[in-house]
Coordinates of C-alpha atoms and ligand atoms in Angstrom, one line a residue:
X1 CA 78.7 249.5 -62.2
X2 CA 81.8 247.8 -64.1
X3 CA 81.7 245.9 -67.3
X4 CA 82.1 241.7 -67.6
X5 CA 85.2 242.2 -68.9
X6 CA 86.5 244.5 -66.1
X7 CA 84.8 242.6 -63.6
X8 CA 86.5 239.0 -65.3
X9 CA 90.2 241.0 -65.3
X10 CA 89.5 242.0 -61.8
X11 CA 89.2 238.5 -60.7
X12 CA 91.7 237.1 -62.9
X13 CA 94.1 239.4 -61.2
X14 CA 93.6 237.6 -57.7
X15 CA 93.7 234.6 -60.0
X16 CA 97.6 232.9 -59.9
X17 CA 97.8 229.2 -60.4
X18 CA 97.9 226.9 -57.1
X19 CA 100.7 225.0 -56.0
X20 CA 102.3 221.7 -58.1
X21 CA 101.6 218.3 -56.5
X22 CA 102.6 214.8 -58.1
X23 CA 99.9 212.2 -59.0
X24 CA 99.8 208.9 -60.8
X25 CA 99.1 208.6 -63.7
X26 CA 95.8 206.8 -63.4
X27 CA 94.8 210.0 -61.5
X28 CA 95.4 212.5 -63.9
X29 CA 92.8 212.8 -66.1
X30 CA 91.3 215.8 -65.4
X31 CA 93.9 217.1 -63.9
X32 CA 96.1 220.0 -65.3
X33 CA 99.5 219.3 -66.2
X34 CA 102.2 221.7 -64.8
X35 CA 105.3 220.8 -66.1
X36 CA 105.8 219.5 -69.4
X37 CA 106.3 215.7 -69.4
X38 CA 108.9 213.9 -71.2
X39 CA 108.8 210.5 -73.2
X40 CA 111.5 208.2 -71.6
X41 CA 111.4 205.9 -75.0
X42 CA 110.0 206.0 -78.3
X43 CA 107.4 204.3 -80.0
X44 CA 107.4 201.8 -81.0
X45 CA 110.4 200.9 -79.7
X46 CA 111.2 198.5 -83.0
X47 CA 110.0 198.2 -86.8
X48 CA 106.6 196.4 -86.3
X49 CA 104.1 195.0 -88.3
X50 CA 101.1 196.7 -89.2
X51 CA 99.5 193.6 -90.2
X52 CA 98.9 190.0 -89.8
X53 CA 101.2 187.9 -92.7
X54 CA 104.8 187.5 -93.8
X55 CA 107.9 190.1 -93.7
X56 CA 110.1 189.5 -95.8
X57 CA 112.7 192.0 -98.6
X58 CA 111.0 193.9 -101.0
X59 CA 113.6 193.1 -103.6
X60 CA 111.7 190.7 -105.6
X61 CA 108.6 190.7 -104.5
X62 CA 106.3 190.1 -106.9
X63 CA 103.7 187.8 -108.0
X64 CA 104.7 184.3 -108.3
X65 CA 108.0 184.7 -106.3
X66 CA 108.5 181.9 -103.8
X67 CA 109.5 182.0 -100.2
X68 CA 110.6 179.7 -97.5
X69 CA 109.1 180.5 -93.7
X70 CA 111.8 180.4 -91.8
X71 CA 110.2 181.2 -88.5
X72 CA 107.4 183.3 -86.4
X73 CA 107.6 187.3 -84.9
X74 CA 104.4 187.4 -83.0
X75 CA 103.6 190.6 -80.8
X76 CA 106.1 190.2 -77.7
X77 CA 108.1 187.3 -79.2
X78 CA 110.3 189.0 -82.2
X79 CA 112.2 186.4 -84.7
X80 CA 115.9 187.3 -83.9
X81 CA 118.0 186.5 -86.5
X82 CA 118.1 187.8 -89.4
X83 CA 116.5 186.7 -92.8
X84 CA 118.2 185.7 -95.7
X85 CA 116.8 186.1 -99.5
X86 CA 114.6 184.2 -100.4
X87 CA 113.3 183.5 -96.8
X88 CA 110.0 185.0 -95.2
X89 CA 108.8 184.9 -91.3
X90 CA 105.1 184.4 -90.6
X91 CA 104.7 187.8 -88.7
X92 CA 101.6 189.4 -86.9
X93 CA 100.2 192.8 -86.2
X94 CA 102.7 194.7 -83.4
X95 CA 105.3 192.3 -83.9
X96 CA 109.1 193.3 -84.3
X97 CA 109.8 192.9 -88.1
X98 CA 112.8 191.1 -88.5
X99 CA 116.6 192.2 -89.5
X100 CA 116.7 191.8 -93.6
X101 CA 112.7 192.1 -93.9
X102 CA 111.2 195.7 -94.7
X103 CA 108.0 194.8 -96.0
X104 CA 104.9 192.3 -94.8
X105 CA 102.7 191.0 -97.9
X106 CA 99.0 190.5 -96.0
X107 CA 98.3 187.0 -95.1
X108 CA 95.6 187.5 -98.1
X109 CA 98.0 187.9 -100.7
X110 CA 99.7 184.4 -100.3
X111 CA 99.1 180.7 -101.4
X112 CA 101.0 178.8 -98.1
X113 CA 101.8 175.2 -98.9
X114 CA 103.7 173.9 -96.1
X115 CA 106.5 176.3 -94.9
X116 CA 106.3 178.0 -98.6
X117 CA 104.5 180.7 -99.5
X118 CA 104.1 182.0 -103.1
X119 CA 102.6 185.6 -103.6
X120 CA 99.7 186.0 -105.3
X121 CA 98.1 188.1 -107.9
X122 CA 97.1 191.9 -107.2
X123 CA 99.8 191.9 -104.4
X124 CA 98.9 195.2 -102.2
X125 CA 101.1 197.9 -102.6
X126 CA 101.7 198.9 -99.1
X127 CA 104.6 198.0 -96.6
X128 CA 102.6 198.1 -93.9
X129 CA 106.0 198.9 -91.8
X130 CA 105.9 201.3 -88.9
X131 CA 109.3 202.7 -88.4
X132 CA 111.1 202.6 -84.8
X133 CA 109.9 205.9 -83.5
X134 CA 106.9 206.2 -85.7
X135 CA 104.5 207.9 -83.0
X136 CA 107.2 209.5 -81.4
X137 CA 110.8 210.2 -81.0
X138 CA 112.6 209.2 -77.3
X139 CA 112.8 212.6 -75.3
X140 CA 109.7 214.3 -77.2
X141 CA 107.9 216.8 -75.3
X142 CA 104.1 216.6 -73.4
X143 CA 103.9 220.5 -73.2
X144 CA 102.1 222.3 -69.8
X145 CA 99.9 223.7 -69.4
X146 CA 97.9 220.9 -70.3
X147 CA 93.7 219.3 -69.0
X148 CA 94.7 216.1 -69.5
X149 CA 91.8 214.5 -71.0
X150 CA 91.3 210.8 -71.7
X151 CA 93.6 210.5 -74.5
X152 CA 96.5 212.8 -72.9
X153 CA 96.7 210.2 -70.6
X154 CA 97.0 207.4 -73.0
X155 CA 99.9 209.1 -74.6
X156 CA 101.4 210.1 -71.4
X157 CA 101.4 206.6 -70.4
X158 CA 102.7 204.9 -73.6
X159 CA 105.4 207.6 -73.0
X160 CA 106.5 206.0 -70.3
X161 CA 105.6 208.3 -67.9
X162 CA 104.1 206.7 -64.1
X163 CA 103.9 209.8 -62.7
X164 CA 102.7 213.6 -63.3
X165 CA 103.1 217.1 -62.0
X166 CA 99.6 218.8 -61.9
X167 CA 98.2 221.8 -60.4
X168 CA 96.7 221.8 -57.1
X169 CA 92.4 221.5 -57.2
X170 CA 91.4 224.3 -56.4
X171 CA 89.1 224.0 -52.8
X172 CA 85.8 226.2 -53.1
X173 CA 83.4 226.9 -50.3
X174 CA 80.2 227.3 -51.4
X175 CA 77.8 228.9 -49.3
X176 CA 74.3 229.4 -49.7
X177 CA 71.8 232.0 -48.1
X178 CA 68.4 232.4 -47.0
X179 CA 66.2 232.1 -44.4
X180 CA 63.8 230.5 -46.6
X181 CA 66.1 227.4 -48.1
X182 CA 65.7 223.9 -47.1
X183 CA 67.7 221.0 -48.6
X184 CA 66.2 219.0 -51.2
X185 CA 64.4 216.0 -50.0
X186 CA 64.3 218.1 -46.5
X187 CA 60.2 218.7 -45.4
X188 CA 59.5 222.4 -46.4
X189 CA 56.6 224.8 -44.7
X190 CA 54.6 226.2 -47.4
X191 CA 57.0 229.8 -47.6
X192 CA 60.2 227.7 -48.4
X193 CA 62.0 226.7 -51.8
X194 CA 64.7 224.6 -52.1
X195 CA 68.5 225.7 -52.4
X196 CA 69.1 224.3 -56.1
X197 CA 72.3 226.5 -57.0
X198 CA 74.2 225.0 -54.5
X199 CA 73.7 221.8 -56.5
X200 CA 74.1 223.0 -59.8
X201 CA 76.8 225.1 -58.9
X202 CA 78.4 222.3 -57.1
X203 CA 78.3 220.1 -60.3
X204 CA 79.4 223.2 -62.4
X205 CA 82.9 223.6 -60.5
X206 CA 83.6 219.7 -59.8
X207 CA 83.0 219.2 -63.3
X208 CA 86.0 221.9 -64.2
X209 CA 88.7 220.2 -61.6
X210 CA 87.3 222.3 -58.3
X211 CA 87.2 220.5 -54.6
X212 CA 83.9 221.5 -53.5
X213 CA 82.5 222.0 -49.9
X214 CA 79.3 222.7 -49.5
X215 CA 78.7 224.6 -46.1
X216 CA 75.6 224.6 -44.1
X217 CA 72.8 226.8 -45.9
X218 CA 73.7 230.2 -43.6
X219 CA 70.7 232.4 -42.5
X220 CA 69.4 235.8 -43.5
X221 CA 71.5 237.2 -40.0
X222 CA 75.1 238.5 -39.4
X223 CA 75.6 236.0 -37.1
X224 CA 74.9 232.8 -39.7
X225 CA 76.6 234.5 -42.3
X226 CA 79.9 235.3 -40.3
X227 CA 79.8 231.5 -38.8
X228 CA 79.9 230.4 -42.3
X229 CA 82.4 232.3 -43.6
X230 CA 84.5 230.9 -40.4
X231 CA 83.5 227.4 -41.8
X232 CA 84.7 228.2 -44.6
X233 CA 88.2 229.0 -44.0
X234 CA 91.3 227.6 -46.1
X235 CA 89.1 227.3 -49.0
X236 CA 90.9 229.2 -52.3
X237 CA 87.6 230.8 -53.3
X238 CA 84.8 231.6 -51.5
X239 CA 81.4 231.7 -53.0
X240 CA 78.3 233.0 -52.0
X241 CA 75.0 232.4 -53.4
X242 CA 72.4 235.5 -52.6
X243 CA 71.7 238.2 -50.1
X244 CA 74.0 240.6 -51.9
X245 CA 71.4 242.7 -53.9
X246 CA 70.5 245.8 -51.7
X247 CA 67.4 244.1 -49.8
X248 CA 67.3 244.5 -45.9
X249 CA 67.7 240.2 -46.0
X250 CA 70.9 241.2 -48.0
X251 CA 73.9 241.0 -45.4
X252 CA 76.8 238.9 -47.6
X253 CA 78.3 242.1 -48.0
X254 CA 78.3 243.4 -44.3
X255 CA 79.3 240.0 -42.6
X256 CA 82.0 239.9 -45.1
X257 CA 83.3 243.8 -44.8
X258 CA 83.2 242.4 -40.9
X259 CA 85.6 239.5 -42.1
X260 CA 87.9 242.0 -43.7
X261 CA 87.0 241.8 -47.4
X262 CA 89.1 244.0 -50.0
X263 CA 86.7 244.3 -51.8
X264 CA 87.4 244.3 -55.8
X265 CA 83.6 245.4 -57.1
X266 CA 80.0 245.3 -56.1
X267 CA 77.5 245.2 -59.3
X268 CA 78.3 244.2 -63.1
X269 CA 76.4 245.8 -65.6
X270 CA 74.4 242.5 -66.9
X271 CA 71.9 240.8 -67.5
X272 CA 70.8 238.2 -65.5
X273 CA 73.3 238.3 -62.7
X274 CA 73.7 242.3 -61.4
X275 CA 74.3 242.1 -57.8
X276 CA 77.5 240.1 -58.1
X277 CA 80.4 241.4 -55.3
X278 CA 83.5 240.3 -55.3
X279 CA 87.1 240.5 -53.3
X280 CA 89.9 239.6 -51.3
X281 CA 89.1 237.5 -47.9
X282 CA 91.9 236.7 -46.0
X283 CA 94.2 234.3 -48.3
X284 CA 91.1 233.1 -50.6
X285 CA 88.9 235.1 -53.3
X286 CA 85.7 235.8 -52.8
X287 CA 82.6 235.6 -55.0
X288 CA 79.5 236.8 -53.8
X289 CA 77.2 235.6 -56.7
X290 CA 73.1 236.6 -56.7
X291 CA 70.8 234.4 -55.7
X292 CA 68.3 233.9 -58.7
X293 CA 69.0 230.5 -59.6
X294 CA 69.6 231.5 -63.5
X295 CA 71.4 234.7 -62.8
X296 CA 73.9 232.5 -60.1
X297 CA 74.3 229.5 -63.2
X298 CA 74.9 232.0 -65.9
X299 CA 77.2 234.1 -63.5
X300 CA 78.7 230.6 -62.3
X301 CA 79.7 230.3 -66.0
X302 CA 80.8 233.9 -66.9
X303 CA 83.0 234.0 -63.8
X304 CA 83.4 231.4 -61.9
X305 CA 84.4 228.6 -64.7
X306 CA 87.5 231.1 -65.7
X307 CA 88.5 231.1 -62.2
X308 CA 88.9 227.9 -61.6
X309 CA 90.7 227.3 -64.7
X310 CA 93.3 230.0 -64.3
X311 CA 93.9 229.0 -60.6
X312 CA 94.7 225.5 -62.1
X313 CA 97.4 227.2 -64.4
X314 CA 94.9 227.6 -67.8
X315 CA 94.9 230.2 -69.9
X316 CA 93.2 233.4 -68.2
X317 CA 90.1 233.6 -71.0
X318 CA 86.6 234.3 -71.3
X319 CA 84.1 231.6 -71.5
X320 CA 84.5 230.5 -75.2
X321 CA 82.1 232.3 -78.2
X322 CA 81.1 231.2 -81.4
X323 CA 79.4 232.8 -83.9
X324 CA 75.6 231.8 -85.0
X325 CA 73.0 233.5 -87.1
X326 CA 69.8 233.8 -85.6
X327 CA 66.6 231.8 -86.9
X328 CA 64.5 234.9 -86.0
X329 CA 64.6 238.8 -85.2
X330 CA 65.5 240.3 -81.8
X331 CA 64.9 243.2 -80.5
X332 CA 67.4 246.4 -79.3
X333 CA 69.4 245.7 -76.0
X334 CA 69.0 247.3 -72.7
X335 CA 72.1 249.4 -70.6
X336 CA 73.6 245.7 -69.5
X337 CA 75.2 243.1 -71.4
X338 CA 72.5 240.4 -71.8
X339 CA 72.9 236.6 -71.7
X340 CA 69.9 234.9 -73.6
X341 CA 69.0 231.6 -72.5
X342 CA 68.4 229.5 -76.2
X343 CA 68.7 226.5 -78.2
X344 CA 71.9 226.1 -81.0
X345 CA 71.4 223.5 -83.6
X346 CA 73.1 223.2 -87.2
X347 CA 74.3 226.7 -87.3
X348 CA 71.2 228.6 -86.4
X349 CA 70.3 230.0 -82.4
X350 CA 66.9 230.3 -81.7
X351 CA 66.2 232.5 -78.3
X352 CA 63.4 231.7 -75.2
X353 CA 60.8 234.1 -74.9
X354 CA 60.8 234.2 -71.3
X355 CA 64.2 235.3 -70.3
X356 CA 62.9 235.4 -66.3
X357 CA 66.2 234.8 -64.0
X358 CA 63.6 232.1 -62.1
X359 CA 63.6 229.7 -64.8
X360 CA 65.5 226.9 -63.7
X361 CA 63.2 224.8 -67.0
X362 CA 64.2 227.5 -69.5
X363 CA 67.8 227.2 -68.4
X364 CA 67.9 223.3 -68.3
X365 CA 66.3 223.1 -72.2
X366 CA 68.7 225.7 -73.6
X367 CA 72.0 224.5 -75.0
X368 CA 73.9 228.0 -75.4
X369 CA 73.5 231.4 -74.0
X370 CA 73.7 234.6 -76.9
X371 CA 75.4 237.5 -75.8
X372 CA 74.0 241.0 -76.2
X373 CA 76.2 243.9 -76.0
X374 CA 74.8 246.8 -74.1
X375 CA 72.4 248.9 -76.0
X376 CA 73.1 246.4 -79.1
X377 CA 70.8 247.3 -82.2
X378 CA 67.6 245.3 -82.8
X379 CA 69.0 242.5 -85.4
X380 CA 66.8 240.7 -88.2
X381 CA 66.6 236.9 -88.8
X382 CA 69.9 235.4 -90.2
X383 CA 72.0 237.9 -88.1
X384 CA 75.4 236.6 -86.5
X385 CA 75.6 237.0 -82.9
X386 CA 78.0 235.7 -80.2
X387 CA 77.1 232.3 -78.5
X388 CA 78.5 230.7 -75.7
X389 CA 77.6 227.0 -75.5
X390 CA 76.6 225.7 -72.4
Ligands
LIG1 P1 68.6 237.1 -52.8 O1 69.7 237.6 -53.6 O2 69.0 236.4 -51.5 O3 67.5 238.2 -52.6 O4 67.9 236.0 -53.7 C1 67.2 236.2 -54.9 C2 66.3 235.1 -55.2 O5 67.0 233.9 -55.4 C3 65.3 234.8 -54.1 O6 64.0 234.5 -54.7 C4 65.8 233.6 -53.4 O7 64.8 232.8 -52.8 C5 66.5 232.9 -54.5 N1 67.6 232.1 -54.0 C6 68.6 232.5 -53.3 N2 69.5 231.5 -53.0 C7 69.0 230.4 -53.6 C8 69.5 229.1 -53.8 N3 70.6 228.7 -53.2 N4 68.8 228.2 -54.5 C9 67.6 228.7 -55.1 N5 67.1 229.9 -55.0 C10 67.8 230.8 -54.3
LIG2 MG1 68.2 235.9 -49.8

């Protein structure tokens, strides 16, 4: 039995990013950027207001001076000419402030009696001027690898930029097995459950960038098992959810040793999630994960999440920890490293009592999992331990 984290290295070394493809911009978001992107202008493009009122030269400009309005910069139509002393231009928020003007008094701060203006008492300090160039400089870098998230793409996009190179989603096959698995919503004799990872999982991996197909539920039988793994050719990864403990029911790992796995490992030593198998299958990975529905969630996050990000170009890294102290004690670890379904909130973790790798209710209330290092000691209330958030 291998560690996580010589199980995780073992798959991140079948792990090299996908191919680069070019999408618009309005498709990006989510999407992770492969080669840095480059602002074709800056922004803004001009001086510009930063308020509605009048620019005009800061030379003088104090209360009870008097000004002439000479004319209007409104967002999109600028005033161009330049201003002479003694002369303002009723300007508004984004507009281009005008040659000779470096500051804009608030419309607040002025008395206007016809096209004079006289500034009033209390004037505010500020310019409110945003220098040409003020977000960013023409020729600025949008450095890769990047998920382009929401506001990535508002930058990329005021940048200038229609258009970005990403890497390639990568396409999982997701396969689920057991003679005793009917769809949801499908009529059930009374020794059937319903396949639920598939669906979780599913969400899990579309959620992190991942094209998912999910393959007909394949049958406790070589034959099933071997059609789906046909089915699921020129996916990147290919996942399997049960029959790999060491059951007689458990054939993933013959039908896929008939397919030609290389296989990279069979069993991490954790807690849920033991029987996991993984390998080399054809031109695609393969992850055989166990078929608890807790143990394949948690194993879904532990390995399969990583996966999916490094084949997309991302950093090859655990699932991200923070540290929290317990709000009570725990007790001494087993041989495997343990992941504690549990709740985080202001600081403090608080862990289920039932830790069963069945409890799809336990899972769906807890917010974080704690991880337990093999054979780690018994800890008191107030202890730091490792959390992954969920
Ligand atoms: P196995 O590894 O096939 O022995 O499965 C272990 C347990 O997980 C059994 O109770 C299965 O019924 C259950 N199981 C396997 N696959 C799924 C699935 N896709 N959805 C829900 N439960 C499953
Ligand atoms: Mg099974």
């Amino acid at each position: 039995m291998i560690s996580v984290s010589e199980a995780l290295d073992a798959l991140f070394a079948l792990a090299n990013p996908l191919n680069i493809e070019t999408v618009p911009l309005s498709d990006a978001a989510g999407r992770v950027l492969a080669v840095s992107a480059v602002a074709e202008r800056e922004q803004p493009p001009f001086p510009a207001s930063a308020m509605d009122g009048y620019a005009l030269n800061s030379a003088g400009a104090v209360t009870g001076a008097i000004y002439q309005v000479v004319g209007e910069s409104a967002a999109g139509h600028g005033y161009n000419a330049s201003v002479p002393t003694g002369a303002c231009v009723r300007i508004f928020t984004g507009a281009p402030v005008p040659e000779g003007c470096d500051r804009i008094i608030i419309q607040e701060d002025v008395e206007r009696s016809g096209d004079t203006i006289t500034l009033k008492d209390n004037l505010d300090p500020k310019y409110y001027v945003r220098a040409k160039g003020f977000d960013f400089a023409c020729g600025q870098t949008f450095d890769a690898p990047k998920l382009l998230g929401p506001n990535d793409v508002a930058l990329l996009a005021a940048m200038n930029v229609p258009q970005v190179q990403v890497f390639r989603k990568p396409t999982v096959a997701l396969i689920s097995t057991g003679d005793e698995l009917v769809m949801p919503g499908e009529t059930s004799n009374p020794d059937q459950i319903i396949a639920s990872n598939t669906f979780g999982l599913a969400a899990m991996l579309r959620e992190i960038g991942a094209e998912v197909r999910v393959l007909p539920i394949a049958r406790d039988n070589l034959q099933s098992l071997e059609q789906a793994f046909y089915l699921a050719e020129g996916a990147d990864v290919v996942v399997t959810i049960g029959g790999a403990s060491v059951g007689d029911h458990d054939l993933v790992a013959q039908a896929a040793e008939k397919h030609g796995i290389q296989r990279q490992f069979y069993k991490v030593a954790m807690r849920p999630g033991k029987p996991l198998m993984a390998g080399q299958l054809g031109d695609a990975m393969m992850i055989g994960l166990p078929g608890n529905p807790v143990s394949a969630m948690v194993c879904g996050k532990i390995f399969l999440t990583p996966i999916i990000r490094a084949l997309q170009g991302l950093p090859k890294e655990s699932a991200p920890k923070l540290r929290a102290k317990l709000s009570h004690p725990i007790a001494q670890n087993g041989g495997r490293e343990h992941y504690m379904r549990a709740v985080y909130e202001n600081g403090l973790v608080r862990v289920f009592e039932r830790q069963d790798s069945a409890l799809l209710s336990v899972l769906a209330a807890s917010n974080a999992l704690i991880v337990r290092a093999p054979q780690a000691t018994a800890l008191e209330a107030g202890a730091e331990v490792d959390v992954i958030p969920l």
